[in-house]
Short mmCIF file of C-alpha atoms in Angstrom, two decimals:
data_model
loop_
_atom_site.label_atom_id
_atom_site.label_comp_id
_atom_site.label_asym_id
_atom_site.label_seq_id
_atom_site.Cartn_x
_atom_site.Cartn_y
_atom_site.Cartn_z
CA UNK U 1 -32.48 30.37 18.19
CA UNK U 2 -34.45 26.79 19.11
CA UNK U 3 -37.07 29.54 18.13
CA UNK U 4 -36.45 30.52 14.34
CA UNK U 5 -35.12 26.66 13.81
CA UNK U 6 -39.22 25.71 14.97
CA UNK U 7 -39.87 28.49 12.79
CA UNK U 8 -38.07 26.98 9.77
CA UNK U 9 -38.84 23.67 10.90
CA UNK U 10 -42.91 24.65 10.55
CA UNK U 11 -42.57 26.52 6.94
CA UNK U 12 -40.36 23.46 5.90
CA UNK U 13 -43.38 21.60 6.81
CA UNK U 14 -45.67 24.09 5.56
CA UNK U 15 -44.02 24.77 1.88
CA UNK U 16 -43.97 20.50 1.61
CA UNK U 17 -47.78 19.74 2.06
CA UNK U 18 -48.46 22.68 -0.22
CA UNK U 19 -46.43 21.14 -3.01
CA UNK U 20 -48.08 17.73 -2.09
CA UNK U 21 -51.78 18.86 -2.01
CA UNK U 22 -50.74 21.19 -5.02
CA UNK U 23 -49.41 17.72 -6.43
CA UNK U 24 -52.77 16.67 -5.60
CA UNK U 25 -55.07 18.74 -7.14
CA UNK U 26 -53.39 18.85 -10.41
CA UNK U 27 -54.14 14.86 -10.90
CA UNK U 28 -57.38 15.34 -10.75
CA UNK U 29 -56.96 17.77 -14.55
CA UNK U 30 -57.08 15.74 -17.53
CA UNK U 31 -54.00 16.97 -18.81
CA UNK U 32 -51.74 16.96 -15.67
CA UNK U 33 -53.42 13.78 -15.13
CA UNK U 34 -52.00 11.98 -17.84
CA UNK U 35 -48.50 13.75 -17.61
CA UNK U 36 -49.06 11.59 -14.06
CA UNK U 37 -49.88 8.74 -15.14
CA UNK U 38 -46.82 8.47 -18.26
CA UNK U 39 -44.65 9.82 -14.92
CA UNK U 40 -46.84 6.19 -12.58
CA UNK U 41 -47.21 3.73 -16.12
CA UNK U 42 -43.03 4.28 -16.03
CA UNK U 43 -42.84 3.82 -12.38
CA UNK U 44 -43.71 0.04 -12.58
CA UNK U 45 -42.44 -1.03 -15.86
CA UNK U 46 -38.88 0.53 -14.27
CA UNK U 47 -40.61 -2.55 -11.50
CA UNK U 48 -41.70 -5.14 -13.82
CA UNK U 49 -38.51 -7.13 -13.84
CA UNK U 50 -38.13 -7.18 -10.11
CA UNK U 51 -41.27 -7.88 -9.72
CA UNK U 52 -41.75 -10.75 -12.46
CA UNK U 53 -38.91 -12.54 -10.67
CA UNK U 54 -39.47 -12.45 -6.75
CA UNK U 55 -43.05 -13.62 -8.10
CA UNK U 56 -41.37 -16.45 -9.39
CA UNK U 57 -39.92 -17.41 -6.12
CA UNK U 58 -42.92 -16.13 -3.71
CA UNK U 59 -46.04 -17.74 -5.52
CA UNK U 60 -44.75 -21.32 -4.20
CA UNK U 61 -43.85 -20.26 -1.37
CA UNK U 62 -47.00 -18.53 -0.90
CA UNK U 63 -48.39 -21.33 -2.14
CA UNK U 64 -47.05 -24.01 0.21
CA UNK U 65 -48.27 -22.07 3.25
CA UNK U 66 -51.66 -21.62 2.18
CA UNK U 67 -52.39 -24.82 1.86
CA UNK U 68 -50.43 -25.06 5.81
CA UNK U 69 -52.31 -23.19 7.17
CA UNK U 70 -56.10 -23.81 5.41
CA UNK U 71 -55.79 -27.81 4.94
CA UNK U 72 -58.86 -28.21 6.48
CA UNK U 73 -60.47 -25.96 4.77
CA UNK U 74 -59.21 -27.29 1.29
CA UNK U 75 -60.91 -30.47 2.41
CA UNK U 76 -64.38 -29.29 2.61
CA UNK U 77 -63.62 -27.26 -0.68
CA UNK U 78 -62.88 -30.64 -2.27
CA UNK U 79 -65.92 -32.27 -1.38
CA UNK U 80 -67.93 -29.14 -2.36
CA UNK U 81 -66.11 -29.71 -5.34
CA UNK U 82 -66.42 -33.80 -6.34
CA UNK U 83 -70.55 -32.94 -5.25
CA UNK U 84 -70.31 -30.48 -7.94
CA UNK U 85 -69.00 -32.27 -10.34
CA UNK U 86 -71.50 -34.54 -9.99
CA UNK U 87 -74.15 -32.24 -10.49
CA UNK U 88 -72.80 -30.82 -13.06
CA UNK U 89 -72.31 -33.97 -15.51
CA UNK U 90 -75.96 -34.30 -14.49
CA UNK U 91 -76.24 -30.77 -16.25
CA UNK U 92 -73.60 -31.34 -18.81
CA UNK U 93 -75.57 -33.77 -20.31
CA UNK U 94 -79.40 -32.13 -19.98
CA UNK U 95 -76.88 -29.43 -21.38
CA UNK U 96 -76.07 -31.19 -24.48
CA UNK U 97 -79.36 -31.57 -25.95
CA UNK U 98 -79.88 -27.62 -25.15
CA UNK U 99 -76.58 -26.80 -26.97
CA UNK U 100 -78.20 -26.38 -30.68
CA UNK U 101 -81.01 -23.96 -29.89
CA UNK U 102 -78.50 -22.17 -28.15
CA UNK U 103 -75.94 -21.53 -30.65
CA UNK U 104 -78.97 -20.03 -32.49
CA UNK U 105 -80.52 -18.01 -30.27
CA UNK U 106 -76.87 -16.67 -29.73
CA UNK U 107 -76.71 -15.85 -33.58
CA UNK U 108 -79.54 -14.00 -33.41
CA UNK U 109 -78.62 -11.92 -29.92
CA UNK U 110 -75.30 -11.63 -30.42
CA UNK U 111 -74.68 -11.21 -26.91
CA UNK U 112 -71.12 -9.76 -27.12
CA UNK U 113 -69.68 -11.87 -23.93
CA UNK U 114 -69.27 -14.98 -26.34
CA UNK U 115 -67.89 -12.82 -29.01
CA UNK U 116 -65.43 -11.07 -27.28
CA UNK U 117 -61.24 -11.94 -27.85
CA UNK U 118 -59.50 -12.18 -24.64
CA UNK U 119 -55.83 -12.79 -23.60
CA UNK U 120 -54.35 -14.97 -21.06
CA UNK U 121 -51.88 -13.03 -18.06
CA UNK U 122 -50.77 -13.50 -14.61
CA UNK U 123 -51.15 -12.42 -11.71
CA UNK U 124 -47.85 -10.43 -10.54
CA UNK U 125 -48.36 -8.93 -7.30
CA UNK U 126 -50.98 -8.62 -5.28
CA UNK U 127 -52.34 -4.69 -4.41
CA UNK U 128 -49.34 -2.29 -3.70
CA UNK U 129 -51.58 -0.19 -0.77
CA UNK U 130 -53.97 -1.60 1.98
CA UNK U 131 -56.41 1.21 1.28
CA UNK U 132 -57.02 -0.87 -2.13
CA UNK U 133 -58.21 -3.99 -4.04
CA UNK U 134 -56.49 -3.80 -6.52
CA UNK U 135 -53.53 -6.00 -8.85
CA UNK U 136 -50.56 -5.68 -11.19
CA UNK U 137 -50.91 -7.99 -14.25
CA UNK U 138 -48.21 -9.06 -16.72
CA UNK U 139 -50.17 -7.30 -19.72
CA UNK U 140 -49.80 -4.07 -21.18
CA UNK U 141 -50.07 -1.80 -23.94
CA UNK U 142 -47.89 -3.84 -25.55
CA UNK U 143 -50.74 -6.91 -25.44
CA UNK U 144 -53.51 -4.88 -26.93
CA UNK U 145 -54.95 -3.96 -23.13
CA UNK U 146 -55.48 -0.68 -21.79
CA UNK U 147 -57.86 1.10 -18.90
CA UNK U 148 -61.52 0.10 -19.18
CA UNK U 149 -60.82 -2.76 -19.78
CA UNK U 150 -62.44 -6.17 -18.33
CA UNK U 151 -60.48 -8.41 -16.57
CA UNK U 152 -62.50 -12.24 -15.93
CA UNK U 153 -60.76 -14.74 -14.08
CA UNK U 154 -62.41 -18.93 -14.25
CA UNK U 155 -65.56 -18.20 -12.50
CA UNK U 156 -66.11 -14.77 -13.67
CA UNK U 157 -65.20 -11.16 -12.97
CA UNK U 158 -62.01 -10.24 -11.74
CA UNK U 159 -62.72 -6.26 -12.07
CA UNK U 160 -61.78 -3.28 -14.36
CA UNK U 161 -58.04 -1.67 -15.89
CA UNK U 162 -56.85 0.86 -14.13
CA UNK U 163 -54.37 1.74 -16.61
CA UNK U 164 -51.08 0.10 -18.37
CA UNK U 165 -47.65 0.51 -18.86
CA UNK U 166 -45.78 -1.09 -21.97
CA UNK U 167 -45.22 -4.50 -19.99
CA UNK U 168 -48.03 -4.33 -17.36
CA UNK U 169 -51.35 -3.45 -15.68
CA UNK U 170 -52.96 -2.78 -12.79
CA UNK U 171 -56.69 -4.24 -12.62
CA UNK U 172 -59.11 -2.59 -10.21
CA UNK U 173 -60.61 -5.31 -8.88
CA UNK U 174 -64.83 -5.85 -8.49
CA UNK U 175 -64.30 -5.69 -4.38
CA UNK U 176 -62.64 -2.50 -4.17
CA UNK U 177 -65.34 0.00 -2.77
CA UNK U 178 -64.84 2.36 -5.85
CA UNK U 179 -65.82 -0.24 -8.06
CA UNK U 180 -69.46 -0.42 -9.76
CA UNK U 181 -71.07 -2.73 -12.22
CA UNK U 182 -75.11 -2.84 -13.59
CA UNK U 183 -75.47 -6.34 -12.34
CA UNK U 184 -78.97 -8.63 -13.33
CA UNK U 185 -80.28 -10.96 -10.90
CA UNK U 186 -83.11 -12.67 -12.72
CA UNK U 187 -84.63 -10.57 -14.71
CA UNK U 188 -84.05 -7.66 -12.07
CA UNK U 189 -82.02 -5.06 -12.21
CA UNK U 190 -79.27 -3.29 -9.74
CA UNK U 191 -76.54 -1.08 -9.43
CA UNK U 192 -73.24 -3.50 -7.39
CA UNK U 193 -70.88 -1.29 -5.84
CA UNK U 194 -67.69 -2.69 -4.50
CA UNK U 195 -67.58 -2.74 0.07
CA UNK U 196 -64.00 -4.05 0.12
CA UNK U 197 -64.57 -8.15 0.50
CA UNK U 198 -67.66 -8.20 -1.62
CA UNK U 199 -70.27 -6.00 -3.20
CA UNK U 200 -73.84 -4.91 -2.35
CA UNK U 201 -76.34 -3.91 -4.70
CA UNK U 202 -78.70 -1.11 -5.06
CA UNK U 203 -81.41 0.74 -6.58
CA UNK U 204 -83.29 -1.82 -4.90
CA UNK U 205 -87.45 -0.64 -6.33
CA UNK U 206 -89.86 -1.71 -4.39
CA UNK U 207 -90.88 -3.75 -7.13
CA UNK U 208 -88.28 -5.35 -7.31
CA UNK U 209 -88.72 -9.22 -7.92
CA UNK U 210 -86.67 -10.85 -3.62
CA UNK U 211 -83.70 -12.92 -5.03
CA UNK U 212 -82.93 -15.89 -3.68
CA UNK U 213 -80.23 -16.60 -1.17
CA UNK U 214 -77.17 -19.25 -3.87
CA UNK U 215 -78.83 -16.71 -7.17
CA UNK U 216 -76.08 -15.65 -10.07
CA UNK U 217 -75.77 -12.01 -10.37
CA UNK U 218 -73.87 -11.30 -14.52
CA UNK U 219 -73.14 -8.25 -15.61
CA UNK U 220 -76.41 -6.85 -17.60
CA UNK U 221 -74.39 -4.66 -20.23
CA UNK U 222 -76.33 -1.31 -19.19
CA UNK U 223 -74.65 1.25 -18.01
CA UNK U 224 -72.88 2.30 -21.38
CA UNK U 225 -71.28 -1.08 -21.84
CA UNK U 226 -68.40 -1.18 -20.46
CA UNK U 227 -69.03 -4.15 -19.61
CA UNK U 228 -70.17 -7.24 -22.26
CA UNK U 229 -73.58 -8.56 -20.43
CA UNK U 230 -73.52 -11.95 -19.18
CA UNK U 231 -70.75 -12.36 -17.27
CA UNK U 232 -70.71 -13.29 -13.65
CA UNK U 233 -70.22 -11.29 -11.69
CA UNK U 234 -71.29 -13.57 -8.11
CA UNK U 235 -74.01 -14.74 -5.86
CA UNK U 236 -76.93 -13.62 -3.64
CA UNK U 237 -75.05 -13.98 0.31
CA UNK U 238 -78.22 -12.41 1.95
CA UNK U 239 -81.23 -10.84 1.68
CA UNK U 240 -82.71 -8.24 4.27
CA UNK U 241 -85.96 -7.37 4.14
CA UNK U 242 -87.93 -5.11 6.10
CA UNK U 243 -91.06 -5.54 8.77
CA UNK U 244 -92.98 -4.72 5.59
CA UNK U 245 -91.53 -7.00 3.43
CA UNK U 246 -89.86 -4.13 1.36
CA UNK U 247 -86.08 -5.40 -0.47
CA UNK U 248 -83.54 -2.67 2.17
CA UNK U 249 -79.77 -4.71 1.00
CA UNK U 250 -79.09 -7.44 -0.88
CA UNK U 251 -75.51 -8.44 -0.46
CA UNK U 252 -73.30 -10.36 -2.69
CA UNK U 253 -69.62 -12.36 -2.90
CA UNK U 254 -67.64 -12.33 -6.27
CA UNK U 255 -67.22 -15.06 -7.72
CA UNK U 256 -63.49 -15.15 -7.12
CA UNK U 257 -61.96 -15.52 -5.05
CA UNK U 258 -59.10 -12.81 -5.68
CA UNK U 259 -56.55 -14.95 -2.54
CA UNK U 260 -55.92 -17.28 -5.37
CA UNK U 261 -56.15 -15.98 -7.96
CA UNK U 262 -53.16 -16.34 -10.14
CA UNK U 263 -54.32 -16.46 -13.91
CA UNK U 264 -57.27 -14.20 -16.01
CA UNK U 265 -58.34 -12.83 -18.76
CA UNK U 266 -58.34 -9.68 -20.69
CA UNK U 267 -61.41 -8.68 -22.50
CA UNK U 268 -60.74 -6.51 -25.51
CA UNK U 269 -63.88 -4.63 -24.75
CA UNK U 270 -64.13 -1.60 -25.77
CA UNK U 271 -67.39 0.18 -24.79
CA UNK U 272 -69.72 1.61 -27.38
CA UNK U 273 -68.45 5.32 -28.41
CA UNK Q 1 -27.91 21.82 6.26
CA UNK Q 2 -28.11 18.56 4.39
CA UNK Q 3 -25.27 18.11 2.17
CA UNK Q 4 -25.50 15.99 -1.44
CA UNK Q 5 -23.90 13.13 -0.03
CA UNK Q 6 -26.33 12.51 2.63
CA UNK Q 7 -28.89 13.80 0.30
CA UNK Q 8 -28.36 10.91 -2.34
CA UNK Q 9 -27.76 8.36 0.73
CA UNK Q 10 -31.57 9.48 1.94
CA UNK Q 11 -32.76 8.89 -2.31
CA UNK Q 12 -30.41 5.14 -1.52
CA UNK Q 13 -32.21 4.26 1.60
CA UNK Q 14 -35.49 5.09 0.41
CA UNK Q 15 -35.61 3.60 -3.15
CA UNK Q 16 -34.10 0.65 -1.92
CA UNK Q 17 -37.29 0.30 1.01
CA UNK Q 18 -39.67 0.31 -2.21
CA UNK Q 19 -38.26 -2.39 -4.32
CA UNK Q 20 -38.85 -4.67 -1.41
CA UNK Q 21 -41.79 -3.59 -0.21
CA UNK Q 22 -43.52 -4.06 -4.22
CA UNK Q 23 -41.66 -6.80 -4.40
CA UNK Q 24 -41.93 -8.61 -1.46
CA UNK Q 25 -43.75 -6.94 1.40
CA UNK Q 26 -46.77 -7.27 -0.82
CA UNK Q 27 -46.89 -10.78 -1.20
CA UNK Q 28 -46.55 -10.86 2.24
CA UNK Q 29 -50.60 -11.23 2.97
CA UNK Q 30 -51.74 -11.68 6.16
CA UNK Q 31 -55.25 -11.35 6.92
CA UNK Q 32 -56.00 -9.44 3.98
CA UNK Q 33 -53.03 -7.21 4.63
CA UNK Q 34 -49.76 -6.33 4.22
CA UNK Q 35 -46.91 -5.11 6.23
CA UNK Q 36 -46.04 -1.25 4.55
CA UNK Q 37 -42.71 0.26 5.01
CA UNK Q 38 -42.55 3.44 3.61
CA UNK Q 39 -44.98 4.43 6.29
CA UNK Q 40 -41.58 3.38 8.51
CA UNK Q 41 -39.64 5.53 7.63
CA UNK Q 42 -40.69 8.48 8.09
CA UNK Q 43 -41.13 7.50 11.59
CA UNK Q 44 -37.65 6.13 11.85
CA UNK Q 45 -35.79 8.91 10.09
CA UNK Q 46 -38.87 11.61 12.49
CA UNK Q 47 -37.08 9.43 15.30
CA UNK Q 48 -33.75 9.51 14.29
CA UNK Q 49 -32.84 13.00 13.35
CA UNK Q 50 -36.19 15.17 14.15
CA UNK Q 51 -39.13 16.45 12.70
CA UNK Q 52 -37.17 19.53 9.74
CA UNK Q 53 -35.99 15.49 8.14
CA UNK Q 54 -38.75 13.37 9.28
CA UNK Q 55 -40.97 15.90 7.38
CA UNK Q 56 -38.18 15.88 4.12
CA UNK Q 57 -37.74 12.08 4.28
CA UNK Q 58 -41.83 11.63 4.34
CA UNK Q 59 -42.56 13.54 1.73
CA UNK Q 60 -40.10 11.38 -0.56
CA UNK Q 61 -41.11 8.36 0.90
CA UNK Q 62 -44.78 9.17 -0.03
CA UNK Q 63 -43.59 10.92 -3.35
CA UNK Q 64 -42.21 7.35 -4.42
CA UNK Q 65 -45.07 5.43 -2.93
CA UNK Q 66 -47.38 6.98 -4.67
CA UNK Q 67 -45.80 6.26 -7.72
CA UNK Q 68 -47.23 2.11 -7.80
CA UNK Q 69 -50.42 4.02 -5.92
CA UNK Q 70 -54.03 4.26 -8.31
CA UNK Q 71 -55.27 6.71 -4.99
CA UNK Q 72 -54.35 10.80 -6.20
CA UNK Q 73 -50.84 11.52 -6.37
CA UNK Q 74 -49.68 13.27 -3.58
CA UNK Q 75 -51.04 12.41 -1.19
CA UNK Q 76 -49.36 9.57 0.95
CA UNK Q 77 -46.24 12.50 0.01
CA UNK Q 78 -48.66 15.15 2.21
CA UNK Q 79 -49.53 11.74 4.92
CA UNK Q 80 -46.23 10.88 5.70
CA UNK Q 81 -44.31 14.44 5.67
CA UNK Q 82 -46.72 15.43 8.69
CA UNK Q 83 -45.98 11.57 9.85
CA UNK Q 84 -42.46 12.94 9.26
CA UNK Q 85 -42.74 16.04 11.89
CA UNK Q 86 -45.40 14.33 13.90
CA UNK Q 87 -43.17 11.93 15.04
CA UNK Q 88 -39.59 14.48 15.04
CA UNK Q 89 -41.56 17.01 16.63
CA UNK Q 90 -42.96 14.57 19.61
CA UNK Q 91 -39.41 13.32 20.23
CA UNK Q 92 -38.03 16.57 21.30
CA UNK Q 93 -40.39 17.83 23.07
CA UNK Q 94 -40.67 16.92 27.49
CA UNK Q 95 -43.54 14.64 26.84
CA UNK Q 96 -42.17 12.09 24.35
CA UNK Q 97 -37.73 12.76 25.07
CA UNK Q 98 -37.90 8.76 26.37
CA UNK Q 99 -39.37 7.92 23.18
CA UNK Q 100 -35.51 7.62 21.74
CA UNK Q 101 -34.99 4.61 24.53
CA UNK Q 102 -38.40 2.73 22.77
CA UNK Q 103 -38.19 3.49 19.57
CA UNK Q 104 -38.28 0.45 18.73
CA UNK Q 105 -42.31 0.43 19.52
CA UNK Q 106 -42.71 3.59 19.35
CA UNK Q 107 -41.65 2.82 15.65
CA UNK Q 108 -44.83 0.50 15.50
CA UNK Q 109 -47.38 2.99 17.51
CA UNK Q 110 -46.58 5.94 15.01
CA UNK Q 111 -46.34 3.49 11.48
CA UNK Q 112 -50.16 2.81 12.86
CA UNK Q 113 -50.91 6.01 13.61
CA UNK Q 114 -49.39 7.39 10.79
CA UNK Q 115 -51.99 4.80 9.33
CA UNK Q 116 -54.83 6.13 10.92
CA UNK Q 117 -53.60 9.47 9.55
CA UNK Q 118 -53.64 8.46 6.05
CA UNK Q 119 -57.71 6.77 5.95
CA UNK Q 120 -58.45 10.75 7.86
CA UNK Q 121 -56.66 12.53 4.94
CA UNK Q 122 -57.85 9.50 2.40
CA UNK Q 123 -61.94 9.59 3.34
CA UNK Q 124 -61.68 13.61 3.78
CA UNK Q 125 -60.06 13.88 -0.40
CA UNK Q 126 -63.66 11.31 -1.05
CA UNK Q 127 -61.32 7.64 -1.04
CA UNK Q 128 -63.99 5.49 -0.71
CA UNK Q 129 -63.12 1.84 1.55
CA UNK Q 130 -61.40 3.44 3.86
CA UNK Q 131 -62.81 2.60 7.31
CA UNK Q 132 -63.52 -1.03 7.14
CA UNK Q 133 -62.42 -4.40 9.11
CA UNK Q 134 -59.60 -3.90 6.53
CA UNK Q 135 -58.92 -1.37 8.93
CA UNK Q 136 -57.87 -3.45 11.60
CA UNK Q 137 -55.83 -5.54 9.55
CA UNK Q 138 -54.17 -3.21 7.96
CA UNK Q 139 -53.11 -1.90 11.79
CA UNK Q 140 -52.04 -5.43 12.85
CA UNK Q 141 -49.72 -5.78 9.56
CA UNK Q 142 -48.40 -2.00 9.76
CA UNK Q 143 -47.22 -2.50 13.75
CA UNK Q 144 -45.98 -5.52 13.71
CA UNK Q 145 -43.62 -4.75 10.34
CA UNK Q 146 -42.71 -1.92 11.49
CA UNK Q 147 -41.32 -3.71 14.79
CA UNK Q 148 -39.21 -6.00 12.10
CA UNK Q 149 -38.11 -3.64 10.24
CA UNK Q 150 -37.93 -0.25 11.70
CA UNK Q 151 -34.77 -1.35 13.05
CA UNK Q 152 -32.61 -1.62 9.84
CA UNK Q 153 -33.97 1.37 8.64
CA UNK Q 154 -32.61 3.32 12.13
CA UNK Q 155 -28.96 1.73 10.76
CA UNK Q 156 -30.10 2.85 7.42
CA UNK Q 157 -30.74 6.22 7.90
CA UNK Q 158 -27.76 6.57 11.41
CA UNK Q 159 -25.46 5.74 7.18
CA UNK Q 160 -28.23 8.25 5.85
CA UNK Q 161 -28.26 11.08 7.95
CA UNK Q 162 -25.27 10.90 9.59
CA UNK Q 163 -23.44 14.71 8.95
CA UNK Q 164 -27.40 16.05 9.23
CA UNK Q 165 -26.87 19.07 12.20
CA UNK Q 166 -30.15 19.91 13.33
CA UNK Q 167 -32.30 18.67 16.33
CA UNK Q 168 -34.19 15.11 17.18
CA UNK Q 169 -31.68 12.98 18.12
CA UNK Q 170 -29.21 13.55 15.77
CA UNK Q 171 -26.52 14.12 18.69
CA UNK Q 172 -26.98 9.92 19.69
CA UNK Q 173 -26.90 8.48 16.56
CA UNK Q 174 -23.12 6.84 17.27
CA UNK Q 175 -21.23 8.30 14.31
CA UNK Q 176 -22.75 12.21 14.21
CA UNK Q 177 -20.54 12.29 17.85
CA UNK Q 178 -21.45 15.83 19.88
CA UNK Q 179 -24.13 16.97 17.67
CA UNK Q 180 -25.98 18.24 19.81
CA UNK Q 181 -23.52 20.18 21.00
CA UNK Q 182 -23.46 22.05 17.71
CA UNK Q 183 -26.39 23.03 17.35
CA UNK Q 184 -27.20 24.49 20.53
CA UNK Q 185 -23.55 26.50 20.67
#
């Protein structure tokens, strides 16, 4: 009897595993994946009001804890920011001078980043899983937001819309291991790939110009137009060269602090067909 | 084997856990990771009610979790079913017979192992970034979360699965009386 019971248990497990594998396989196929996407969006919509309510309550509490834990770090950041403000004020005076010229250049080159309409929104929830770098935002298809649209924060590229329900969307962050974007460091093109806590640059050619630490990487606009050109992605944090002086690896830290990110803008940008 | 009210009660436990996970626990980020109540569901169900119930609970808990993830649908269901079965089978083996007495730490350990299994399976099917330093923070959060919430889930499963006649430690549940005697007679 115990043997029969053991067989039944194994049979139950086998059936469940086969169903799971079948569903995973079907999820990679277009029509079924779309159906599953609709079910997922409906589930997200059902949970959305609860998440918003909880987020509204927990955000201030979390800010208090974050402030207490990172007090020293915040003081350092404040000092750095004050120094940066001074630098920026000096630059601002210079930039006012060249503004008129840059406007003319902009109208000539039609830089899409500056002309794309955006929708402002708020982060509702961090990633639902520890195995993905995503956030949920309070903008959905009813706000004109859809999959593939770039998301930016005050300091640069946040990520891209992965899926949208009526009232909210899931954003794949730029540091997610599945995320990729073409970037420019000066005039040189690189392919940036999320690493979980930053980005690493690939397609490093022998004739690539050696970037410097602190250099800002911006979207190139060359990935079939997936992103408008000129969005800041991050700053170079390390450059490794081989013994022969050839570039081996370049690490970039995102310009966005995802831990403290609360407000975002979705660029209503769709790649040209 | 499973009566209708039991299904309903089990669904309530899973739904409430999902709601708590998505609204509260995802906001509790420590070292870049958060506790995962959903993986604790099959672990505790496996300890309380055995391998078969653990696998069924794991399958549905995983499917519910999959609704809100961007990983392939069915991945969590697959892993959680395996974990629930594995924990239940281990508890019923001579080697794991003492686990029931150490069920709290067993839940923590089981949840961490379950998370590792998820990372391995996700990696096998081509999900990038499953293995990184971040995984250690995930283990920490999942383990601590399991220690905190497993006692609550044990109570939940005793309520939900009280009518199940099965192997495992159902008989030690206060509400199930001498279920082991029933099943062995």
